[in-house]
XYZ file of C-alpha atoms in Angstrom:
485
model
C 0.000 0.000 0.000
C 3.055 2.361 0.567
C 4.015 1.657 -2.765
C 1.224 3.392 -4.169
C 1.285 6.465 -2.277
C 5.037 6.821 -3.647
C 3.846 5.954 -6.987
C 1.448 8.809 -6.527
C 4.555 11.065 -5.594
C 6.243 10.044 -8.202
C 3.649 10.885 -10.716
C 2.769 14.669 -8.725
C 6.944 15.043 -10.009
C 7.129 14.171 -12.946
C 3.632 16.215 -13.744
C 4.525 19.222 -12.119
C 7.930 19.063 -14.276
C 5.959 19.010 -17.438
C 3.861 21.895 -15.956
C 7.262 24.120 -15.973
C 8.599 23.202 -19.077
C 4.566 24.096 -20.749
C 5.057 27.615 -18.679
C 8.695 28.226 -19.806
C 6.988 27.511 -23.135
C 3.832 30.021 -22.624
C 6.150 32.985 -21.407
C 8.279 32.538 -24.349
C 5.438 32.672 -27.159
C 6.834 35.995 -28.135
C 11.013 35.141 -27.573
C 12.123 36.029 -31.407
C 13.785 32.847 -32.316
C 12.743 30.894 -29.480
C 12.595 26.796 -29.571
C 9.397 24.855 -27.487
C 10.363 22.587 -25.706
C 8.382 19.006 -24.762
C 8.879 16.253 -22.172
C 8.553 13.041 -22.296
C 7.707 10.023 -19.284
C 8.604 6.233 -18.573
C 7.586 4.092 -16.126
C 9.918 3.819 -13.141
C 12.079 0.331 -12.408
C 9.141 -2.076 -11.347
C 9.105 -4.806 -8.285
C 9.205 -7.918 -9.374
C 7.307 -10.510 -7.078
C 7.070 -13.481 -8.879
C 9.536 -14.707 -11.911
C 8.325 -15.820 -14.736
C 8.557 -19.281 -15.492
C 8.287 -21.406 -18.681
C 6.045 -24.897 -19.731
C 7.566 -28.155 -18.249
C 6.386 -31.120 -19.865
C 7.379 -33.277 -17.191
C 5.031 -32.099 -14.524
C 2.720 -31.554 -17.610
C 2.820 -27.490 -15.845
C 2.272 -24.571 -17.862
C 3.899 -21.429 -18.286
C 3.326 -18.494 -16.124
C 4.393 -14.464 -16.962
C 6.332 -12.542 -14.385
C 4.136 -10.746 -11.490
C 5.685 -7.022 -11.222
C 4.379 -3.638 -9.191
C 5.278 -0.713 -10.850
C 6.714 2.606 -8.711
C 5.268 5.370 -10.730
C 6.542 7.405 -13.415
C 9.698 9.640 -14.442
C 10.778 12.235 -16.625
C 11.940 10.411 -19.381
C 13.433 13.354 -21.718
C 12.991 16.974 -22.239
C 13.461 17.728 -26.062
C 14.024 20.960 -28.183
C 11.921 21.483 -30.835
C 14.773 22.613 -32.972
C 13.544 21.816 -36.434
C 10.261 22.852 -36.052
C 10.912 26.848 -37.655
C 8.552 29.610 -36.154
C 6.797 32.245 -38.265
C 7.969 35.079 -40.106
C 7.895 38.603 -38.697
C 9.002 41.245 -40.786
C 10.547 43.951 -39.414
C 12.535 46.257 -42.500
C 15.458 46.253 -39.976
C 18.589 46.083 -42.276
C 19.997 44.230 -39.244
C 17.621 41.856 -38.876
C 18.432 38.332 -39.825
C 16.279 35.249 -40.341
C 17.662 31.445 -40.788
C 15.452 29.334 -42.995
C 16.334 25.683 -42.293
C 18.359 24.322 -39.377
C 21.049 26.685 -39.056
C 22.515 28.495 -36.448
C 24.140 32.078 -36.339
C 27.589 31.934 -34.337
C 28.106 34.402 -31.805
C 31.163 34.745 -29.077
C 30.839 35.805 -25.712
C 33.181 35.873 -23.089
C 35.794 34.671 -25.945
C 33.567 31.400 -26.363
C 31.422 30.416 -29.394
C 27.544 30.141 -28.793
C 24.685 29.334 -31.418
C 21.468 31.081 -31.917
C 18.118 31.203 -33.559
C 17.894 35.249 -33.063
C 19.133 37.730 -35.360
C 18.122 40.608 -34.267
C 21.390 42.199 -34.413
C 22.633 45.845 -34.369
C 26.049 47.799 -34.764
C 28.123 48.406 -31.046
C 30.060 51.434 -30.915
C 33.216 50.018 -32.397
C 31.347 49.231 -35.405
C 30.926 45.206 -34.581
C 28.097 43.404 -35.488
C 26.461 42.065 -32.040
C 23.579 41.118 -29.938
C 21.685 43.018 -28.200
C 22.907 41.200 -25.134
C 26.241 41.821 -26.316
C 27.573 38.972 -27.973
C 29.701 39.366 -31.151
C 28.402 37.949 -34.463
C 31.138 35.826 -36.194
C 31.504 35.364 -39.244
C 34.420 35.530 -42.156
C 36.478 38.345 -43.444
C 36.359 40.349 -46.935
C 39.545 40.895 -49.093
C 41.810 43.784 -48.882
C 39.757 45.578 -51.572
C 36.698 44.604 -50.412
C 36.328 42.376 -53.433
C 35.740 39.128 -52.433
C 35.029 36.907 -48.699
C 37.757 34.595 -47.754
C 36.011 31.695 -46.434
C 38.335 30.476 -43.363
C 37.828 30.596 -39.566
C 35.371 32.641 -38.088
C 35.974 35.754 -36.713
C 34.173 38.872 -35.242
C 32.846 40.808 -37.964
C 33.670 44.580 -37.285
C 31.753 45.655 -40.802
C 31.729 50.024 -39.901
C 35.363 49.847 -38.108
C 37.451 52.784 -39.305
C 39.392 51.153 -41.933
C 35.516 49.995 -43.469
C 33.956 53.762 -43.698
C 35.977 55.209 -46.825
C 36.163 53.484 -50.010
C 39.704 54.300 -51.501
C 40.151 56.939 -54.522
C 40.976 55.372 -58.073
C 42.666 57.698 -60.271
C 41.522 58.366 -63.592
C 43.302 56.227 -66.403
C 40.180 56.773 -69.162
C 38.403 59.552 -70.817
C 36.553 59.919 -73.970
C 35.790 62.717 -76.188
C 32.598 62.371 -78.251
C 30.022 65.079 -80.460
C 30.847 67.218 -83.627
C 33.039 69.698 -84.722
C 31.261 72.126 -86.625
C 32.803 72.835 -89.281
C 31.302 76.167 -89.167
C 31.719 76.845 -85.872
C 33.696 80.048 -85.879
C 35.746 79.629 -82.367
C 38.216 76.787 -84.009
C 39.701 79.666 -85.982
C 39.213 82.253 -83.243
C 41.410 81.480 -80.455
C 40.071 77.852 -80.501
C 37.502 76.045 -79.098
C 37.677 74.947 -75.428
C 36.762 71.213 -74.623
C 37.420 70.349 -70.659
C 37.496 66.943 -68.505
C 37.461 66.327 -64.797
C 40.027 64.059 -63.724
C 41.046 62.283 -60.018
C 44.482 62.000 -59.062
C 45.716 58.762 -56.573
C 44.497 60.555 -53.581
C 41.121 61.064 -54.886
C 41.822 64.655 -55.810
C 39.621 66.637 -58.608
C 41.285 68.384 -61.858
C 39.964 69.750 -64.627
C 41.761 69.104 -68.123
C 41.428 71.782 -70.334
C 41.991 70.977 -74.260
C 41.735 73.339 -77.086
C 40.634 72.760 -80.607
C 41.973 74.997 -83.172
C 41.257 74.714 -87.126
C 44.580 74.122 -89.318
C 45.191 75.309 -92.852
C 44.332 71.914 -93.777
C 40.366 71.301 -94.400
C 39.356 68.696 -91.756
C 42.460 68.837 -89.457
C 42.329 70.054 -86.110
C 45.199 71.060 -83.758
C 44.657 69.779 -80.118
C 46.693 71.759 -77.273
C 46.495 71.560 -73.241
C 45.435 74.738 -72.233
C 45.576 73.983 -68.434
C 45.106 71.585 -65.424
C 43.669 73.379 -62.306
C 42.981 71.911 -58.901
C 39.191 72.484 -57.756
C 40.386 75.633 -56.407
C 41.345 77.078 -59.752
C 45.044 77.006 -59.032
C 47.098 75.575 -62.276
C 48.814 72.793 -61.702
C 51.647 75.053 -63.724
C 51.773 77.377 -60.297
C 53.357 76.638 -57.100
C 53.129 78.739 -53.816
C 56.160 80.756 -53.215
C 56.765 79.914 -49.440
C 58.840 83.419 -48.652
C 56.242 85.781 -50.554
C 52.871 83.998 -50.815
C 52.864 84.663 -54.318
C 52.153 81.849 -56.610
C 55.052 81.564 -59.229
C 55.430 79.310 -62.187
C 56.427 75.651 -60.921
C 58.367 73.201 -62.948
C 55.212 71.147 -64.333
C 54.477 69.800 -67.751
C 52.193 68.015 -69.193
C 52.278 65.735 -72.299
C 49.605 64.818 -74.950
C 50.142 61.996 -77.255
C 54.046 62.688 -76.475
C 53.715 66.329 -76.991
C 54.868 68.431 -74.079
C 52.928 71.162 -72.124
C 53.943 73.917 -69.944
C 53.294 77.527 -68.647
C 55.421 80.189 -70.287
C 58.375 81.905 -69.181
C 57.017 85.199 -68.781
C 56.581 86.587 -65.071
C 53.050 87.542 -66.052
C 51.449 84.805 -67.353
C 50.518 83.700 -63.691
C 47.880 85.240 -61.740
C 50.348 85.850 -58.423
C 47.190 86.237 -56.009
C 45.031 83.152 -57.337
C 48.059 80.793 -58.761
C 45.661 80.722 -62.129
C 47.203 81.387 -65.723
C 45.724 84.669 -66.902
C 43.203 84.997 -69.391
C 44.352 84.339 -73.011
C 47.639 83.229 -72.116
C 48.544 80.004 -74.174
C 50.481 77.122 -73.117
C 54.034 76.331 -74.628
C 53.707 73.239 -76.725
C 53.395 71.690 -79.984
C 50.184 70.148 -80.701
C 49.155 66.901 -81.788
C 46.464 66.683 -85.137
C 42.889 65.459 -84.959
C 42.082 64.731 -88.701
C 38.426 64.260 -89.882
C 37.974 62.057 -93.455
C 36.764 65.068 -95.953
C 34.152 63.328 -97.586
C 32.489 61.937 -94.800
C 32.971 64.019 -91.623
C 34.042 61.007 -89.849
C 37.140 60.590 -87.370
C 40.154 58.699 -89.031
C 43.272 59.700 -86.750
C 45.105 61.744 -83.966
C 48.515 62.197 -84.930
C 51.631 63.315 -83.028
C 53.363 66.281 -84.866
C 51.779 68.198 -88.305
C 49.126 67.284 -90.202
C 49.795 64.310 -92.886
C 52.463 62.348 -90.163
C 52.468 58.444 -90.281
C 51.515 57.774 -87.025
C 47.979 57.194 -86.448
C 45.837 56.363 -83.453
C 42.402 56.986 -81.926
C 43.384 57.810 -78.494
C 46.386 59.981 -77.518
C 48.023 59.552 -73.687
C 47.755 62.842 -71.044
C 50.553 62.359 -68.213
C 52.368 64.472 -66.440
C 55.965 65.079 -65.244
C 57.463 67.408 -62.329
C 54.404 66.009 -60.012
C 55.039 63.919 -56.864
C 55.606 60.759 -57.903
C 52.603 58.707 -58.440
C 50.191 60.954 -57.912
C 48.532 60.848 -61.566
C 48.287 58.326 -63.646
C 48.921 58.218 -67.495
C 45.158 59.199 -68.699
C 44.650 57.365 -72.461
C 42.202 60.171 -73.862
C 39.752 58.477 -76.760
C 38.904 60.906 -80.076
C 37.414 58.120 -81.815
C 33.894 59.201 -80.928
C 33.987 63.026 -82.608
C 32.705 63.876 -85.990
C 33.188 67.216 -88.147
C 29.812 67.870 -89.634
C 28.547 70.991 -91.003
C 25.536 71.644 -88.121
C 24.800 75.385 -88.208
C 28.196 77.019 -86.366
C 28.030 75.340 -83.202
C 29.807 72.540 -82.043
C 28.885 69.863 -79.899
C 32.149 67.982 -78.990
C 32.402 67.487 -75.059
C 34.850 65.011 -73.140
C 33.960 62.825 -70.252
C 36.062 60.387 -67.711
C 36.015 56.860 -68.551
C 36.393 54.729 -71.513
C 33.501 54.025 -73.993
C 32.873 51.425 -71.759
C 32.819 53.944 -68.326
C 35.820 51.907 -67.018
C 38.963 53.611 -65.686
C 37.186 57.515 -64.844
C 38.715 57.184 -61.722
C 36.871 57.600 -58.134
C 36.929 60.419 -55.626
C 37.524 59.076 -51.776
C 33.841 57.396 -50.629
C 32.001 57.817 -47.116
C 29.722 54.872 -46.511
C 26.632 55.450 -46.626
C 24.049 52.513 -46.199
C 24.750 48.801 -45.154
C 22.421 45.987 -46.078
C 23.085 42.187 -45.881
C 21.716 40.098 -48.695
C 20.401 36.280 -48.783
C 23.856 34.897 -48.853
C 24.736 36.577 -45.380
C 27.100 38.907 -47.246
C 27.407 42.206 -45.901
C 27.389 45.179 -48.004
C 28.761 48.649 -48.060
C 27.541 51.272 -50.355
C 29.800 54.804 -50.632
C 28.909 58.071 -51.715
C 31.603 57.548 -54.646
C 29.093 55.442 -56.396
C 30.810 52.114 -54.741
C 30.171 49.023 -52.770
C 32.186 46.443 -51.181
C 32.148 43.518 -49.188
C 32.543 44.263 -45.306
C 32.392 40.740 -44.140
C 29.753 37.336 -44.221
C 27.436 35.979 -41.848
C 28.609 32.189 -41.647
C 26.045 29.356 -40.007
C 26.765 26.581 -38.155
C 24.782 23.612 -38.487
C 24.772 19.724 -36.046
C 23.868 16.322 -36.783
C 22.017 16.801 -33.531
C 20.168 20.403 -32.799
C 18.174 19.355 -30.137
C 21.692 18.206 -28.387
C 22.137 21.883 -28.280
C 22.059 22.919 -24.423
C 20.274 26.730 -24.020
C 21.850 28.606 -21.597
C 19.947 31.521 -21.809
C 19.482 34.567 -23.221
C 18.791 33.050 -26.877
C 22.379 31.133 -26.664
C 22.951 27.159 -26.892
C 25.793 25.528 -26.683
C 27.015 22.883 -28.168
C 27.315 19.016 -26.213
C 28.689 15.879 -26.753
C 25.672 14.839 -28.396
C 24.868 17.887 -30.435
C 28.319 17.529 -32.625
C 31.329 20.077 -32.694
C 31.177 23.331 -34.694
C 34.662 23.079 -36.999
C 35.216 26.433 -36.049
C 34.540 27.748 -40.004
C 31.311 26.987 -40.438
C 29.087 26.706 -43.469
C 28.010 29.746 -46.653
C 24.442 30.503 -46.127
C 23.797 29.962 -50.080
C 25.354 26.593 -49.594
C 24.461 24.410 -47.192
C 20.543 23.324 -46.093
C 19.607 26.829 -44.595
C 19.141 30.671 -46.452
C 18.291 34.233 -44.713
C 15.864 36.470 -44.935
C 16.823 39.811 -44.124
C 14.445 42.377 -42.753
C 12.871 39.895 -41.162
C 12.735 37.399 -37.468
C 11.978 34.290 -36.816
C 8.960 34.214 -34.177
C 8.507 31.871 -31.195
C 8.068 28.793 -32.666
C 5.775 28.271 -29.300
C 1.661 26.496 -30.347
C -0.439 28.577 -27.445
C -3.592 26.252 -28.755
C -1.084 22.834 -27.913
C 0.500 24.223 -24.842
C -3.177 24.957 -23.492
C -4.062 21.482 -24.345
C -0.929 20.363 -22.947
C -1.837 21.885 -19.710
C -5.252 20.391 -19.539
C -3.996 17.059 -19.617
C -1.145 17.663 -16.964
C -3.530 19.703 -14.269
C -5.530 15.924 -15.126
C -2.692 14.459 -14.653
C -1.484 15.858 -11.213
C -4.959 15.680 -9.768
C -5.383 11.969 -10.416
C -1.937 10.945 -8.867
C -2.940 13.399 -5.986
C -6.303 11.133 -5.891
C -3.233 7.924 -5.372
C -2.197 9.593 -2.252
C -5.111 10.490 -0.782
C -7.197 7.079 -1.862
C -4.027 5.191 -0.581
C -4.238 7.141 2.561
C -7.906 6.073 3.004
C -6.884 2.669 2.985
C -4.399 3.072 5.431
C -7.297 4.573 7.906
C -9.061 1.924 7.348
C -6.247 -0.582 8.220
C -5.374 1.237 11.763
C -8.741 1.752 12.252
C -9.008 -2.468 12.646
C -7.537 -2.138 16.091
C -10.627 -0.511 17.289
C-alpha cells in the first residue's frame, strides 16, 4: 500500500515538471527565435514478485508471466523542438536576420562560441556586429579591396570599423571625347575652341583638363593643345606657392599629350600671383598633336603626333604628367574616336567625359559609406557616396547532426554538447548548405499557445489523479489502523 502512495509522488513530479517546461513555453510565445520545448515520461524500475517461469512437460505445468508492481513514473526526456521553424515577422530592420532551415548564427561571448536562432542584431560602438545582449556575431572576413570573402575561420565581424567607412580613390586612367566639330563653328579659328574633362588623381583629388581645338590650314584637321590643369580651387597645376612671398610663381610642371609636351610660359606675367591661375588668353608652350576628320564623310580617321599628314595614327592619344610627386597621376589614355566634323549650323557639340567608352577607368573620388544591407547569402554590403560598394564581411552558419543536443543557456544562446556535434570552427556559406536568410525579417517563437493549453489540460488531469493515489491510498491506510478498534 506504501508503494502506491510513492507511486502517486512520483507521478505529482514528474507532472509538475511538465507543468514548468509548458510555462517556460507560454512565457516565451513571443522570444524572437525561441525553440518549445516538450517532455517526455517512462515508467519507473518495477518490483518484481514473482519470476516468470516457462512450460515443463514433465510435470505436464504450464507457463506463467512474471508478477511485477510498478513505482510510478519519471521524466523520461525533455526535447528541443529545434527543427520545427517559427513564423515570419518582418521587421525592414537592415539588421535583422532570419535562418530558414536548421542553421545556427555563431556568436562569441566571453571569448567562447555560442549558437542562436535570433538575429536581431545591431552595430556596437566600435562598429561590430552584435547582440543586443552583447555577444559578437562571427563570421568571415572580406579581401583587402573589399572584393571578395575569404572563407576560413570565423571571426568577429567589425563591418563600420574605421578602416571599413571610406572606399579608396581610383585615379583616372580613361576619358573619352565624343560630339561634332562644326565645321562652321567660328571659335576653331578664333582662339580655338575649349573642350574640358574632370580628372582624379591617386588621392582622390579633382582636376579639370582643359583641351583646345583649333582649325589648321588643312580642311578637316584640327590642332589639339592643353590649355591647363587646375585643382578644384582654380590654381594651375603650372603654379606653385612661393613659401617666402605667398605669391604663386610658375612651378616646374608639364604636361604631355600623345608625347607632346605642355607647360606655362616663361614670362613673369602669365601667372595670376594672387590666385596661382594662368591669366586669361595666355597660351600654353607646346606643340600640338592633329585630330584629322575624313573630308568626304565628316568622320574621325586619326590623332597624330606632330603636323598634319604624319604616319603615325591612333584613336586615343596619352595625357601624363611630369614634375608632379611621384605617383600621384596616372597616365590618362584620352579616346577621339567618338567626334565627328559635320557641317551643323556654327556650333559645335564635342564634349569630353572620364572613362572609356565602356565607363571603365574615370577614376573615383575618396567614398564615405553610406548605407549597409546584408543580402540572402549573409554577405554584408557597403555602399559609398563615390558610387561604390564592397564587401565588409559574411554571416557564416553553423549547423549539427544533432540540434536538439544543443544545451540553451539563456538569453537566446545554446551551446554545443557531446551529443549535439562540434562546430569546426569555419562553419558553413548561407547559399550553400541546407539553410538561407531572410533579411528584414525574425523568426517568431516557434511556441503552439492552442497545444501548450491542451498540454496543460492534460497535466492539471494528470497531477490531480496521482494526488487522488495519495489520498485514496491514505484512506486505505485509515481503514487498516482503524481495525484495532
Amino acid at each position: 500500500m506504501m508503494r502506491s502512495m510513492y507511486s502517486g509522488v512520483a507521478g505529482l513530479k514528474a507532472h509538475q515538471t511538465r507543468m514548468d517546461v509548458i510555462g517556460n513555453n507560454i512565457a516565451n510565445v513571443n522570444t524572437a527565435g525561441f525553440k518549445s520545448s516538450s517532455v517526455t515520461f517512462s515508467d519507473v524500475l518495477y518490483q518484481t514478485t514473482q519470476s516468470a517461469s516457462g512450460p515443463n512437460a514433465d510435470t505436464g505445468s504450464a507457463g506463467k508471466n512474471a508478477m511485477q508492481i510498478g513505482l510510478g513514473s519519471k521524466v523520461n526526456g525533455i526535447s528541443t523542438n529545434v527543427s520545427v521553424a517559427g513564423g515570419t515577422q518582418t521587421t525592414d530592420n537592415p539588421f535583422d536576420v532570419m535562418i530558414n532551415g536548421d542553421g545556427f548564427f555563431i556568436v562569441n561571448q566571453g571569448g567562447t562560441n555560442y549558437f542562436t536562432k535570433a538575429g536581431a542584431f545591431k552595430i556596437d560602438a566600435n562598429g561590430t556586429l552584435c547582440t543586443s545582449s552583447g555577444a559578437t556575431v562571427m563570421g568571415w572576413q572580406p579581401t583587402a579591396d573589399g572584393s571578395d570573402i575569404v572563407k576560413d575561420s570565423v571571426t568577429p565581424l567589425h563591418v563600420m570599423a574605421a578602416d571599413k567607412m571610406y572606399a579608396d580613390p581610383e585615379a583616372t586612367r580613361a576619358a573619352t571625347v565624343s560630339g561634332n566639330i562644326d565645321t562652321q563653328d567660328s571659335q576653331t579659328a578664333d582662339g580655338g575652341l575649349p573642350v574640358s574633362f574632370s580628372i582624379f588623381d591617386n588621392k582622390g583629388n579633382k582636376y579639370n583638363v582643359k583641351m583646345v581645338f583649333t582649325q589648321t590650314t588643312t580642311t578637316g584637321a584640327y590642332e589639339v593643345k592643353i590649355g591647363d590643369v587646375t585643382d578644384e580651387k582654380g590654381v594651375s597645376i603650372f603654379a606653385m606657392k612661393d613659401n617666402a612671398t605667398g605669391k604663386y610663381v610658375k612651378s616646374s610642371v608639364s604636361v604631355s599629350l600623345g608625347g607632346m609636351k605642355f607647360s606655362a610660359p616663361e614670362a613673369a606675367d602669365a601667372i595670376d600671383p594672387e590666385t596661382g591661375a594662368l591669366k586669361k588668353d595666355v597660351k600654353m608652350d607646346g606643340t600640338a598633336v592633329v585630330l584629322a576628320f575624313d573630308q568626304a564623310t565628316g568622320k574621325f580617321t586619326s590623332i597624330s603626333s606632330g603636323a598634319a599628314g604624319a604616319n603615325t595614327k591612333n584613336e586615343k592619344a596619352t595625357l601624363s604628367f611630369e614634375g608632379v610627386t611621384a605617383g600621384l597621376f596616372e597616365k590618362v589614355d584620352i579616346d577621339f574616336s567618338q567626334m565627328t566634323n559635320y557641317s551643323a549650323g556654327g556650333t559645335s557639340t564635342a564634349a569630353a567625359n572620364r572613362g572609356d567608352k565602356n565607363g571603365k577607368d574615370g577614376g573615383l573620388q575618396v567614398g564615405e559609406m553610406q548605407s549597409i544591407s546584408i543580402d540572402g547569402a549573409g554577405k554584408i554590403i557597403g555602399s559609398y557616396t563615390n558610387g561604390t560598394s564592397k564587401y565588409l564581411g559574411q554571416i557564416a552558419l553553423a549547423e549539427f547532426s544533432n540540434p536538439s543536443g544543443l544545451e540553451a543557456i539563456g538569453g537566446n544562446l545554446f551551446a554545443e554538447t557531446k551529443n549535439s556535434g562540434e562546430f569546426d570552427g569555419i562553419g558553413i556559406d548561407p547559399s550553400a548548405g541546407d539553410s538561407s536568410l531572410t533579411t528584414g525579417a525574425l523568426e517568431m517563437s516557434n511556441v503552439d499557445l492552442s497545444a501548450q493549453f491542451t498540454d496543460m489540460i492534460v497535466t492539471q488531469r494528470g497531477f490531480q489523479a496521482n494526488s487522488r493515489i495519495i489520498t485514496t491510498s491514505d484512506s486505505l491506510l485509515e481503514e487498516l489502523i482503524n481495525l484495532k478498534r
